Coordinates of C-alpha atoms in Angstrom, one line a residue:
X1138 CA 116.8 163.7 83.5
X1139 CA 120.6 163.9 83.8
X1140 CA 120.3 165.4 87.2
X1141 CA 118.1 162.5 88.4
X1142 CA 120.6 159.9 87.1
X1143 CA 123.5 161.7 88.9
X1144 CA 121.5 161.7 92.1
X1145 CA 120.7 158.0 91.9
X1146 CA 124.3 157.2 91.1
X1147 CA 125.6 159.2 94.1
X1148 CA 123.2 157.4 96.4
X1149 CA 124.3 154.0 95.0
X1150 CA 127.9 154.8 95.5
X1151 CA 127.3 155.8 99.1
X1152 CA 125.4 152.6 99.8
X1153 CA 128.1 150.5 98.0
X1154 CA 130.8 152.1 100.1
X1155 CA 128.9 151.6 103.3
X1156 CA 128.3 147.9 102.4
X1157 CA 132.0 147.3 101.6
X1158 CA 133.0 148.9 104.9
X1159 CA 130.4 146.8 106.7
X1160 CA 131.7 143.6 105.2
X1161 CA 135.3 144.5 106.0
X1162 CA 134.4 145.5 109.5
X1163 CA 132.5 142.2 110.0
X1164 CA 135.4 140.1 108.7
X1165 CA 137.9 142.1 110.8
X1166 CA 135.8 141.6 114.0
X1167 CA 135.4 137.9 113.1
X1168 CA 139.2 137.4 112.6
X1169 CA 139.9 139.3 115.9
X1170 CA 137.4 137.1 117.8
X1171 CA 138.8 133.9 116.3
X1172 CA 142.4 135.0 117.0
X1173 CA 141.5 135.8 120.6
X1174 CA 139.8 132.5 121.0
X1175 CA 142.7 130.6 119.4
X1176 CA 145.2 132.5 121.5
X1177 CA 143.3 131.7 124.6
X1178 CA 143.1 128.1 123.5
X1179 CA 146.8 127.9 122.7
X1180 CA 147.8 129.5 126.0
X1181 CA 145.9 126.8 127.7
X1182 CA 147.2 124.0 125.5
X1183 CA 148.8 122.1 128.3
X1184 CA 145.4 121.9 130.0
X1185 CA 143.7 121.0 126.8
X1186 CA 146.4 118.4 126.0
X1187 CA 145.9 116.7 129.4
X1188 CA 142.2 116.7 128.9
X1189 CA 142.5 115.1 125.4
X1190 CA 144.8 112.4 126.8
X1191 CA 142.4 111.8 129.7
X1192 CA 139.4 111.4 127.4
X1193 CA 141.0 109.3 124.6
X1194 CA 140.5 105.6 124.8
X1195 CA 142.8 104.3 122.1
X1196 CA 146.1 104.5 124.0
X1197 CA 146.2 102.8 127.4
X1198 CA 148.6 104.0 130.1
X1199 CA 150.0 107.5 130.4
X1200 CA 151.3 110.0 127.8
X1201 CA 153.4 113.0 129.1
X1202 CA 155.5 115.7 127.4
X1203 CA 158.3 117.9 128.8
X1204 CA 157.2 121.0 127.0
X1205 CA 154.5 122.3 124.6
X1206 CA 154.3 125.3 122.3
X1207 CA 151.4 126.1 120.0
X1208 CA 150.4 128.4 117.2
X1209 CA 146.9 130.0 117.1
X1210 CA 146.1 127.9 114.1
X1211 CA 146.4 124.4 115.6
X1212 CA 150.0 123.3 115.3
X1213 CA 151.3 122.0 118.7
X1214 CA 155.0 121.3 119.0
X1215 CA 156.3 119.1 121.8
X1216 CA 159.5 117.8 123.2
X1217 CA 160.3 114.5 125.0
X1218 CA 157.0 112.7 124.6
X1219 CA 156.8 109.5 126.7
X1220 CA 154.1 106.9 126.4
X1221 CA 154.2 104.3 129.3
X1222 CA 151.8 101.4 129.8
X1223 CA 149.7 100.9 133.0
X1224 CA 152.7 99.1 134.7
X1225 CA 155.1 101.9 133.9
X1226 CA 156.9 100.3 131.0
X1227 CA 157.9 102.6 128.2
X1228 CA 156.0 102.0 125.0
X1229 CA 157.3 104.9 123.0
X1230 CA 159.9 107.7 123.3
X1231 CA 159.8 110.7 121.0
X1232 CA 162.4 113.5 121.4
X1233 CA 160.4 116.0 119.4
X1234 CA 157.4 116.3 117.1
X1235 CA 154.3 118.1 116.1
X1236 CA 150.5 117.5 116.4
X1237 CA 148.2 119.4 114.1
X1238 CA 144.6 119.7 115.4
X1239 CA 141.3 121.2 114.2
X1240 CA 141.2 124.4 116.3
X1241 CA 137.4 124.6 116.0
X1242 CA 137.2 121.2 117.8
X1243 CA 139.5 122.6 120.4
X1244 CA 137.6 125.8 120.9
X1245 CA 134.3 123.9 121.1
X1246 CA 136.0 121.2 123.3
X1247 CA 135.0 118.5 120.9
X1248 CA 137.8 116.1 121.9
X1249 CA 137.6 113.2 119.5
X1250 CA 140.1 111.2 117.5
X1251 CA 138.9 113.2 114.4
X1252 CA 140.2 116.4 116.0
X1253 CA 143.8 115.3 115.3
X1254 CA 144.7 116.1 111.7
X1255 CA 148.3 115.3 111.7
X1256 CA 151.2 113.8 113.7
X1257 CA 154.9 114.2 113.1
X1258 CA 157.4 112.1 115.1
X1259 CA 161.1 112.9 115.0
X1260 CA 163.9 110.4 116.0
X1261 CA 161.4 108.2 117.8
X1262 CA 161.8 104.6 119.0
X1263 CA 158.6 102.8 118.0
X1264 CA 158.0 99.1 118.8
X1265 CA 155.1 97.4 117.0
X1266 CA 153.7 94.0 117.9
X1267 CA 151.6 92.3 115.2
X1268 CA 149.3 89.4 116.3
X1269 CA 148.3 86.4 114.2
X1270 CA 145.8 88.7 112.3
X1271 CA 148.4 91.4 112.0
X1272 CA 146.5 93.8 114.3
X1273 CA 148.8 96.5 115.5
X1274 CA 149.8 97.0 119.2
X1275 CA 152.6 98.8 120.8
X1276 CA 154.9 97.1 123.3
X1277 CA 158.1 97.9 125.3
X1278 CA 161.4 97.9 123.3
X1279 CA 163.8 94.9 123.6
X1280 CA 167.5 95.4 124.4
X1281 CA 168.2 94.8 120.7
X1282 CA 167.3 98.3 119.8
X1283 CA 170.6 99.4 121.3
X1284 CA 172.7 96.7 119.7
X1285 CA 174.5 96.6 116.3
X1286 CA 172.1 95.3 113.7
X1287 CA 174.3 92.2 113.1
X1288 CA 173.7 91.2 116.8
X1289 CA 169.9 91.6 116.8
X1290 CA 168.1 88.4 117.8
X1291 CA 166.7 86.6 114.7
X1292 CA 163.5 85.8 116.5
X1293 CA 161.9 86.2 119.9
X1294 CA 162.5 83.4 122.4
X1295 CA 159.7 80.8 122.3
X1296 CA 157.6 80.8 125.4
X1297 CA 158.0 77.8 127.7
X1298 CA 154.2 77.1 127.6
X1299 CA 151.9 74.7 126.0
X1300 CA 149.8 75.8 122.9
X1301 CA 146.7 75.9 125.0
X1302 CA 148.4 78.1 127.7
X1303 CA 149.7 80.4 125.0
X1304 CA 146.2 80.8 123.5
X1305 CA 144.7 81.6 126.9
X1306 CA 147.4 84.1 127.5
X1307 CA 146.8 85.9 124.2
X1308 CA 143.1 85.9 125.0
X1309 CA 143.7 87.7 128.3
X1310 CA 146.4 90.0 127.0
X1311 CA 145.7 93.7 127.7
X1312 CA 146.3 95.6 124.4
X1313 CA 148.0 99.0 124.8
X1314 CA 146.4 100.3 121.6
X1315 CA 142.8 99.8 120.6
X1316 CA 141.2 101.5 117.6
X1317 CA 137.6 100.8 118.7
X1318 CA 136.3 102.0 115.3
X1319 CA 136.8 105.7 115.9
X1320 CA 137.1 107.8 112.8
X1321 CA 140.6 109.0 112.1
X1322 CA 141.4 111.3 109.3
X1323 CA 145.0 112.4 109.7
X1324 CA 148.5 112.3 108.2
X1325 CA 151.2 110.6 110.3
X1326 CA 154.9 111.3 109.4
X1327 CA 158.0 109.6 110.8
X1328 CA 161.3 111.2 110.4
X1329 CA 164.6 109.4 111.1
X1330 CA 162.9 107.0 113.5
X1331 CA 163.9 103.5 114.7
X1332 CA 161.3 100.8 114.3
X1333 CA 161.3 97.4 116.0
X1334 CA 158.7 94.8 114.8
X1335 CA 157.6 91.6 116.5
X1336 CA 155.4 89.4 114.2
X1337 CA 154.7 85.8 115.3
X1338 CA 158.2 84.2 115.4
X1339 CA 159.9 87.0 113.5
X1340 CA 161.8 90.0 114.8
X1341 CA 163.2 93.0 113.0
X1342 CA 164.9 96.3 114.0
X1343 CA 165.0 99.0 111.3
X1344 CA 167.0 102.2 111.3
X1345 CA 166.5 105.5 109.5
X1346 CA 162.8 105.0 109.0
X1347 CA 161.1 107.8 107.1
X1348 CA 157.4 107.4 106.3
X1349 CA 154.1 109.1 105.6
X1350 CA 150.7 107.5 106.3
X1351 CA 147.6 109.2 105.0
X1352 CA 144.9 107.7 107.2
X1353 CA 141.2 107.8 106.6
X1354 CA 139.6 104.9 108.5
X1355 CA 136.4 105.2 106.5
X1356 CA 138.3 104.7 103.3
X1357 CA 142.0 103.6 103.2
X1358 CA 145.5 104.1 104.5
X1359 CA 148.1 105.3 101.9
X1360 CA 151.7 104.3 102.8
X1361 CA 155.0 105.6 101.6
X1362 CA 157.9 104.3 103.7
X1363 CA 161.6 103.9 103.3
X1364 CA 164.1 102.5 105.8
X1365 CA 167.8 102.2 106.2
X1366 CA 169.6 99.0 107.2
X1367 CA 167.7 96.4 109.2
X1368 CA 168.6 93.3 111.3
X1369 CA 167.0 90.4 113.1
X1370 CA 165.2 87.5 111.2
X1371 CA 166.9 88.9 108.1
X1372 CA 169.8 91.4 107.7
X1373 CA 169.6 93.8 104.8
X1374 CA 170.4 97.3 103.4
X1375 CA 166.9 98.7 103.5
X1376 CA 163.3 98.4 102.1
X1377 CA 160.7 100.5 100.5
X1378 CA 156.9 100.1 101.0
X1379 CA 154.4 102.0 98.9
X1380 CA 150.7 101.6 98.2
X1381 CA 147.3 101.4 99.8
X1382 CA 145.5 99.4 102.6
X1383 CA 141.8 99.3 101.8
X1384 CA 139.7 99.8 105.0
X1385 CA 136.3 99.8 103.3
X1386 CA 133.7 97.9 105.4
X1387 CA 136.4 96.9 107.9
X1388 CA 133.9 97.6 110.7
X1389 CA 131.7 94.9 109.2
X1390 CA 134.3 92.3 110.1
X1391 CA 135.8 92.5 106.6
X1392 CA 139.6 92.2 106.7
X1393 CA 141.6 95.1 105.3
X1394 CA 143.1 94.3 101.9
X1395 CA 146.6 95.2 100.5
X1396 CA 147.7 96.7 97.2
X1397 CA 151.3 97.6 97.7
X1398 CA 154.8 97.4 96.3
X1399 CA 157.4 96.0 98.7
X1400 CA 161.1 96.1 97.7
X1401 CA 163.8 94.6 100.0
X1402 CA 167.4 95.4 99.1
X1403 CA 170.7 93.9 100.0
X1404 CA 169.5 90.9 102.0
X1405 CA 172.4 88.8 103.5
X1406 CA 171.7 85.1 102.6
X1407 CA 173.8 84.0 105.7
X1408 CA 171.2 85.8 107.9
X1409 CA 168.5 83.6 106.3
X1410 CA 170.5 80.4 107.1
X1411 CA 172.0 79.9 103.6
X1412 CA 175.4 78.9 104.9
X1413 CA 177.7 80.7 107.4
X1414 CA 179.9 82.4 104.9
X1415 CA 177.5 83.3 102.1
X1416 CA 177.1 87.1 102.2
X1417 CA 176.4 88.0 98.6
X1418 CA 173.5 90.5 98.5
X1419 CA 170.0 89.5 97.4
X1420 CA 167.2 91.9 96.3
X1421 CA 163.5 91.1 96.3
X1422 CA 161.1 93.3 94.2
X1423 CA 157.5 92.2 95.0
X1424 CA 153.8 93.2 94.7
X1425 CA 151.7 92.5 97.8
X1426 CA 148.0 91.8 97.6
X1427 CA 145.2 90.0 99.4
X1428 CA 143.9 90.2 103.0
X1429 CA 146.0 92.0 105.6
X1430 CA 146.2 88.9 107.9
X1431 CA 147.3 86.6 105.0
X1432 CA 149.2 88.7 102.4
X1433 CA 150.4 87.2 99.1
X1434 CA 153.5 88.6 97.4
X1435 CA 154.9 87.9 94.0
X1436 CA 157.8 89.4 92.1
X1437 CA 161.5 89.0 91.2
X1438 CA 164.6 87.9 93.0
X1439 CA 168.1 89.1 91.8
X1440 CA 171.7 88.6 92.8
X1441 CA 174.7 89.9 90.9
X1442 CA 176.8 87.0 92.2
X1443 CA 176.3 84.0 94.5
X1444 CA 179.3 82.1 95.8
X1445 CA 178.9 78.8 97.6
X1446 CA 181.6 76.1 98.2
X1447 CA 182.9 75.0 94.8
X1448 CA 180.3 76.9 92.8
X1449 CA 180.0 80.6 91.7
X1450 CA 176.7 81.8 90.1
X1451 CA 176.5 85.1 88.3
X1452 CA 173.5 87.3 87.3
X1453 CA 170.9 85.3 89.3
X1454 CA 167.4 86.3 88.2
X1455 CA 164.1 84.5 89.0
X1456 CA 160.5 84.6 90.1
X1457 CA 159.6 84.6 93.8
X1458 CA 156.2 84.2 95.7
X1459 CA 155.5 84.5 99.4
X1460 CA 152.6 83.5 101.6
X1461 CA 152.3 82.1 105.2
X1462 CA 156.0 82.4 105.9
X1463 CA 157.0 80.4 102.8
X1464 CA 159.2 81.8 100.0
X1465 CA 158.8 79.9 96.7
X1466 CA 161.4 80.4 94.0
X1467 CA 160.6 79.4 90.4
X1468 CA 162.3 79.8 87.0
X1469 CA 165.6 81.0 88.6
X1470 CA 168.3 81.4 86.0
X1471 CA 172.0 82.1 86.4
X1472 CA 175.4 81.9 84.7
X1473 CA 177.8 79.3 86.1
X1474 CA 181.4 78.7 84.8
X1475 CA 180.5 79.6 81.3
X1476 CA 177.3 77.5 81.4
X1477 CA 173.7 78.0 82.5
X1478 CA 171.6 77.1 85.6
X1479 CA 167.9 76.8 86.0
X1480 CA 166.6 76.3 89.6
X1481 CA 163.6 76.3 91.8
X1482 CA 162.8 75.6 95.5
X1483 CA 161.1 76.7 98.7
X1484 CA 162.3 78.4 101.9
X1485 CA 160.6 78.6 105.3
X1486 CA 161.1 82.0 106.9
X1487 CA 160.2 80.7 110.4
X1488 CA 162.2 77.4 110.5
X1489 CA 164.8 78.6 108.0
X1490 CA 164.7 75.2 106.3
X1491 CA 164.9 75.0 102.5
X1492 CA 165.0 72.6 99.6
X1493 CA 166.4 73.9 96.2
X1494 CA 167.0 72.0 93.0
X1495 CA 168.7 73.0 89.8
X1496 CA 170.1 71.8 86.5
X1497 CA 173.4 73.2 85.2
X1498 CA 174.3 72.7 81.5
X1499 CA 177.4 73.4 79.4
X1500 CA 179.7 74.2 82.4
X1501 CA 183.3 74.6 81.4
X1502 CA 185.4 72.4 83.6
X1503 CA 188.6 74.4 82.9
X1504 CA 186.9 77.5 84.4
X1505 CA 185.3 75.6 87.3
X1506 CA 188.5 73.7 88.3
X1507 CA 190.9 76.5 87.3
X1508 CA 192.8 73.9 85.3
X1509 CA 193.1 75.0 81.6
X1510 CA 194.5 71.5 80.6
X1511 CA 191.3 69.8 81.7
X1512 CA 188.5 71.0 79.4
X1513 CA 185.2 69.2 79.1
X1514 CA 181.6 70.5 79.0
X1515 CA 179.7 69.4 82.1
X1516 CA 176.0 69.1 82.9
X1517 CA 174.9 68.5 86.5
X1518 CA 171.8 68.0 88.6
X1519 CA 172.1 70.0 91.8
X1520 CA 170.3 69.8 95.1
X1521 CA 170.6 72.2 98.1
X1522 CA 169.1 71.3 101.4
X1523 CA 169.1 72.5 105.1
X1524 CA 166.9 71.8 108.1
X1525 CA 167.4 75.3 109.4
X1526 CA 170.9 75.7 110.7
X1527 CA 173.7 77.3 108.5
X1528 CA 176.0 74.3 109.1
X1529 CA 173.3 71.9 108.0
X1530 CA 173.6 73.0 104.3
X1531 CA 174.1 70.0 102.1
X1532 CA 174.8 70.1 98.3
X1533 CA 174.6 66.9 96.3
X1534 CA 173.8 65.6 92.8
X1535 CA 175.2 63.9 89.8
X1536 CA 177.1 65.0 86.7
X1537 CA 178.0 64.0 83.2
X1538 CA 180.3 65.5 80.6
X1539 CA 180.7 65.6 76.8
X1540 CA 183.8 65.0 74.9
X1541 CA 187.0 67.0 75.8
X1542 CA 190.6 66.5 76.8
X1543 CA 193.1 66.4 79.6
X1544 CA 196.3 67.8 78.2
X1545 CA 196.4 65.8 74.9
X1546 CA 194.5 62.8 76.2
X1547 CA 191.1 62.7 74.5
X1548 CA 188.1 62.2 76.8
X1549 CA 184.8 60.8 75.6
X1550 CA 182.8 61.5 78.7
X1551 CA 182.9 61.6 82.5
X1552 CA 180.0 60.6 84.9
X1553 CA 179.7 60.5 88.6
X1554 CA 178.0 61.7 91.8
X1555 CA 179.1 64.3 94.3
X1556 CA 178.2 65.4 97.9
X1557 CA 179.4 68.5 99.7
X1558 CA 178.8 69.5 103.3
X1559 CA 180.9 72.1 105.1
X1560 CA 184.4 71.8 103.8
X1561 CA 184.1 68.2 102.8
X1562 CA 183.6 67.4 99.1
X1563 CA 183.4 63.8 98.0
X1564 CA 182.8 62.1 94.6
X1565 CA 181.5 58.6 94.0
X1566 CA 180.9 56.4 90.9
X1567 CA 183.3 58.5 88.9
X1568 CA 184.1 57.1 85.5
X1569 CA 186.3 58.6 82.9
X1570 CA 185.7 57.1 79.4
X1571 CA 188.5 57.4 76.8
X1572 CA 188.8 55.7 73.4
X1573 CA 191.1 53.0 74.8
X1574 CA 190.0 52.6 78.5
X1575 CA 187.7 53.5 81.3
X1576 CA 189.1 54.9 84.6
X1577 CA 186.8 54.6 87.6
X1578 CA 186.9 55.3 91.4
X1579 CA 184.4 55.3 94.3
X1580 CA 186.7 57.3 96.7
X1581 CA 187.7 60.8 95.9
X1582 CA 187.5 63.4 98.7
X1583 CA 188.6 67.0 99.2
X1584 CA 188.7 67.9 102.9
X1585 CA 189.8 71.4 103.8
X1586 CA 191.5 71.7 100.4
X1587 CA 193.4 68.4 100.7
X1588 CA 192.8 65.7 98.0
X1589 CA 192.4 62.1 99.0
X1590 CA 192.1 59.6 96.2
X1591 CA 191.0 56.0 96.6
X1592 CA 191.7 53.0 94.4
X1593 CA 191.6 53.6 90.6
X1594 CA 190.2 50.9 88.4
X1595 CA 191.4 51.0 84.8
X1596 CA 189.7 48.8 82.3
X1597 CA 190.9 48.8 78.7
X1598 CA 188.4 48.4 75.9
X1599 CA 190.2 45.2 75.0
X1600 CA 189.0 43.7 78.2
X1601 CA 192.1 43.7 80.5
X1602 CA 192.0 45.7 83.7
X1603 CA 194.1 46.6 86.7
X1604 CA 193.9 48.8 89.8
X1605 CA 196.2 51.3 91.5
X1606 CA 195.9 51.1 95.3
X1607 CA 199.0 52.3 97.2
X1608 CA 199.9 55.9 97.8
X1609 CA 203.3 55.6 96.2
X1610 CA 201.6 54.6 93.0
X1611 CA 199.5 57.7 93.1
X1612 CA 202.6 59.8 93.7
X1613 CA 204.3 58.1 90.7
X1614 CA 201.2 58.6 88.6
X1615 CA 201.2 62.2 89.5
X1616 CA 204.9 62.6 88.7
X1617 CA 204.4 60.8 85.4
X1618 CA 201.5 63.1 84.4
X1619 CA 203.7 66.1 85.4
X1620 CA 206.5 64.7 83.2
X1621 CA 204.0 64.4 80.3
X1622 CA 202.9 68.0 80.7
X1623 CA 206.5 69.2 80.8
X1624 CA 207.4 67.1 77.8
X1625 CA 204.5 68.5 75.9
X1626 CA 205.6 72.0 76.8
X1627 CA 209.1 71.3 75.5
X1628 CA 207.7 69.8 72.3
X1629 CA 205.8 72.9 71.7
X1630 CA 208.8 75.1 72.2
X1631 CA 211.0 72.9 70.0
X1632 CA 208.4 72.8 67.2
X1633 CA 208.1 76.6 67.4
X1634 CA 211.9 76.9 67.0
X1635 CA 211.7 74.6 63.9
X1636 CA 208.9 76.7 62.5
X1637 CA 210.8 80.0 63.1
X1638 CA 213.9 78.6 61.5
X1639 CA 212.0 77.4 58.5
X1640 CA 210.4 80.9 58.0
X1641 CA 213.9 82.4 58.2
X1642 CA 215.2 80.1 55.5
X1643 CA 212.3 81.0 53.1
X1644 CA 212.6 84.7 53.8
X1645 CA 216.4 85.1 53.1
X1646 CA 216.9 82.1 50.9
X1647 CA 219.8 80.8 53.0
X1648 CA 220.9 77.4 54.1
X1649 CA 219.3 75.8 57.2
X1650 CA 221.0 76.9 60.4
X1651 CA 223.4 74.4 61.9
X1652 CA 221.2 73.7 64.9
X1653 CA 218.0 72.8 63.0
X1654 CA 219.0 69.1 63.1
X1655 CA 219.5 69.4 66.9
X1656 CA 216.1 71.1 67.3
X1657 CA 214.4 68.3 65.5
X1658 CA 216.2 65.7 67.6
X1659 CA 215.1 67.5 70.8
X1660 CA 211.5 67.4 69.6
X1661 CA 211.8 63.7 68.7
X1662 CA 213.3 62.9 72.2
X1663 CA 210.5 64.9 73.9
X1664 CA 207.8 62.9 72.0
X1665 CA 209.6 59.7 72.8
X1666 CA 209.6 60.8 76.5
X1667 CA 205.9 61.3 76.4
X1668 CA 205.4 57.8 74.8
X1669 CA 207.6 56.3 77.5
X1670 CA 205.6 58.1 80.2
X1671 CA 202.4 56.8 78.8
X1672 CA 203.9 53.3 78.8
X1673 CA 204.7 53.7 82.5
X1674 CA 201.0 54.4 83.2
X1675 CA 199.8 51.4 81.2
X1676 CA 202.1 48.9 82.9
X1677 CA 200.8 49.9 86.3

């Protein structure tokens, strides 16, 4: 019995070894055959590349490369790829890159778009043209790609044609890129590329573009993109775009839908038309949804600081929405000269026109005017408007204050209106209410830093009134106020000396120093000087 078992076991071992050797031999022969076929395919890659380009229908024109190298497993490296349109204009220039293909499709000569599994473009110049439905096409680069970003044209030049002629032209336009519904399942990577974008009346040039697009035209496109500085319709430090473009049922005339995060950093307000000299950086953090041809974005706008003529806002934070070229700002809050601002408004990205309104409360006049002797809390209604040109910016509104003081003169309230355009700031209907009088004027201007003051009307609460018209009177009034200020300073110093001397008397129990009487007399004379100065103002 034992002998039979040993015999069966020996036969089983021999069959097992033969089976293993057969499997190994089969796998080895298969690998050798595949390697030979792949090597043959890779050696003829130039021929295959030309045949693929000749058969493909998505890219019109001609695509050439200076050199090709390939691995047996389907990675093709190339140098100096050039894509030109049918008229010979360059559509894309790629110094180097890689194309990953399905080698079985190459071996079986199944040259379809699905045979390409990956594309890597290094240091490429890519120019994208988006039509009214945001369909992608590729066009020749403009001269702006070689200019500094600050010199890039804000938008393309408008065609000198009627609307009907423009529509007919678009209908006849030959597209350089046509998807035609072919199935694409590939990963596209961009490394250190330059991207120029034309979209309606907008134009951007972006540097240092690094991106990955996971494309499956039967499902979705996943996007992860980051850029460096950009210029054109807007100037900024960079942007990030991350999310998904849903392509489900797109072949049934259903528009692709967006679900993405778009963050734009360091936008220069002057590039958007918010004044010539306003360069404080703005950041937009948004979520983008809805159809690809009509996206809707909502999010936050932030600015650490915003300086405009006569106003400085800090820690600006608010809500922003975008659709159809319109930015809408809501619930925007900021700090301004110790007070608070709440604002809202709209901005047209195409015309660059805007209308913004705001309410400022509890503004400290001593901080705003940099005059510590003039301290009143101010509230103001602010309006900002422009028709599209930076020099068009107009700021106007009205203001009112609470109780405060100018030096030692109590002020009950101040009211008035203001208007600011360029370097011209004017006030009207200004009224300063005190306990004994009301001072009013309709003509107060600041032009290029120079103050021009019109007639002052002073009405006492007792009913009498008078006016100051001539320039000499203003000079004398200014000198009088300076004398009041100097006298008040001297009073403070004299009183401090009296206080110090009194403390010394109590501490050492000595007689008052001989100059105490003189100090008190000096203080009395200073106070009398103030009284005389005030009388000078009243008799005017």
